[in-house]
């Protein structure tokens, strides 16, 4: 017990000793800290009482010192900033040899760029001039025809047609008015055709019935023109054909014309390089930049660039797709869509496209061969164009795969491909007649796969919609716009147009081929590529512009217009006939057969018949009103009018016309037949 107490006491003493030692250490550390802090305070405020006794002058001195210190700090900071940029020279331009060389290189490169981009910027000659007159193709899609003229000679580029609108009743084709050609016919040396689309060659048969000039074009284009001449019994005029070679200049009067290969939706299309004393004109025709065309012949960019380097006075370029962003897809992209459709189709495949789109037709035939289908071509224009291309060697196809329309029913549906016309909904086309059960051999039925590989031409939308409805009602599946690449355009989109503008680098620019909104947009694209606004002119049909190195300006307007053609008889329809048809359709007709006693000025007998004006129920009341008008008219008529039969009919027509307009607000065609007793 004692031992425990002793040990406990010893232990307690040790703990107390350690505790006192720790307290002493802590106390000494606190004292040191207090001393250090007091020293610091003494440094900052050594004598608090003396500070309170400080005078105002001392405070001013302190402020001055502070300002000096702040100024010194700012100076040091500026020096530091300066030191950061000390490696950058004050100027690269100076008197040292390397600085002089740098200055010269900058100026030389700027001059080189200006000359490269604008080779004719400073050209200012006006001794040689060219006049350009579009007779069709502006403000519309179709009827392309342009006259290039100097003082001594002239050439024509393209002679196309367009389709009528819904108001042109009984009209099958619309062609340009050739009045200006008649005026300068002695100066014209030749016709140059860019490609074989209808809107560029369709009016040639009607043109050659009055004029005869050499036609320069590619072999395929001349082959298709030949087909047209045969239909119009113009075989003898094929002596004027001049097949051309690309990259070769053909002289016609004051003009040297070179055909440059470009890609489009038809084989063997061309741009034209027209050289004159005034300068070079590039006419693109219809184009797109296709780097992977079906035939392996892309646009001849090198030749276009060659002329661009030499200096081009004027560019006339296709404006159709001026609103479409990006680039136009390659024709080869359609083949992938065809693969998907053909692989899934268990019945007949019926494809409709433009008869001139031979590469599209060729791709469809390739898929038919791949999937073991026979090919039936229906449609006169489609058949003639395809076999013309095969005959000339543009397309290589084994003729054994073709069958006639009357053989289609002899093969299983999954072994048939029908290629036909009618992509624009034409009522006389093969596809339309198939859809309405009017075709002799082929009728649309459930299980058929229809491919309409074309886009509706502006104005044809309703016709295309009509044929689509007929096809769907027949139970067929239709691939039209559901497939994004069932059709690709043959015209340049914005980026393609930019490439053409940059390659050619023209001084002046005329956007052509398109509606007015298309050429306005093309103008904006040209301005973004560096062409000055004052060097761009937006033409209309009939505008004649004069161009030389110094200026581009409109000088006058020539007579132009449209001529209507009845394709059934291949003859022109006069304007007044078309107007009469339009009026009959709009306002109807009234026939008046009247017997008049000229001595008594009485209407003895009358019959009034109306068509398309009032309903059958109202016709009797309407006839009585017209008779009353004639009776009232005769009561107030002068005696001398009754002597002149023609004048009497005219006056009766005028009186009846006023009455009908007051009652019905219509101006119908009025035919009075008067018998004087």
C-alpha angles and dihedrals in degrees: 000000000000091000089055093050092047093049091046093050091048090051092047092050091052092050091049091049092052090046093054090047092054091048092051091050092050092048093051091050091052091050090052091050091050091052093050092050092047089052091053091049091048089053093052098036107014096168117020094182092051089052090055089052092050116127128233090253090061090053091051090051090052091051091050091051090050092052090049090050091049091049089050090051092050090049091051091050092051090050089051091051091049090050090056092060096036091112094060112088120233092238139357090211116073146113097287116108095245090049092052090049090051091052092050092048092053092050093045093050091049090052091047092052092049092049091046094050099037108026094167098038094116097035107121110165119135102174093099121049138180127202120211122196123181111206094182143355100069121105088014145053106253143017092082113186129145132179121211113197142182128178092274109027146017140200132199124223114205128340106214141167137215136209122258124250124238093271094059096087116198092006118126102176138019120208133179122270109256096202094115091048089056089053095055100025093126092059097050113104106174149345121240120199121201097196144338104264117128093244088061104037106018096099096048096097091055091044092052092052085072107020135037122201133147113275116216114197144126118284094255092050091051089047091057092045087051090057089054093048090053091054090051094044092247099130092132091059090066086085085080092063115117112186110208138213120223117249092022123116118230118199121221114169109300092348131089110195126194124187113223119194116244134167123249138144091285130058122263100012120170144203117212128231105200113192122195138157089266093055144277124310121197115204108188097193110200110331150158130184104249112173094183106041121172094248093046095242109119125190111296095245092163093062092046089051090049091060090042090057092049091051128262120220097198138012121201108190140182112262102180098112097033092131096050114100124222125007132321112254121245120263088238090070090072090064092066090055090049089053091056094047097045093047092054099040116102096177137042119319114217116187125190125189141137111305090229095054092094097162089056090050090046092054091051091050090050089056091047090056091045093053097039101254130147117231125231117187113202123183127063097239093044093050095046095047094047095049092044089057090047092048092051092048099247091121127034112209131151107242091213091080093063123094133180124253093252090059096056094091091055093067130065113263093245090060098056134092117179117195114194148155127254105089089136095052096251109178093223095047123112094244092053091050091048090052093050095044091247098117116104098224110014129053126175114250138171112288095037116127111215120198116192100189100185142074121242113259110235106275095028097078095104092048092051091048091052095054090045090056092050092050094049092047088055089061098251126139112240126205107196120124097349088083111065094209102036084110134019124194125250093214132088120261123212097281091047089051090051091052091052091048092049093047095049098036094193125192091218130030134202115183108210142170107055148062119297094263089055095054092045090056091045088054090056090051091050091051090052087056093057104268112138116243092232089059093058124081127188107215133201127203108284096024110131114205126191120212137188134145091279103049151355116216143151111252103178147334121252129203112276139152143124133299119207121223130199101211093197091070098017091233136128121261114215119238094243091056091055090047091050090051091049091049092048091051093047104039108013130223139279123202118197120192109184138171114206132191100220094194096053094030090229133142102234099176135002143173124191121193124181131193125195094354110086133008122264091253091057096041095091093051090045091051092051090051091052091049090052090051091053092048091052091046093053091050091061100034124122118242095237092061091061089061094058108065094192093050091048092055091047093051092048090049091052093048093049092045091056091049094050092048092051091050104034107013090233135121104210126180106268120203113187119191108191128190117193117208 
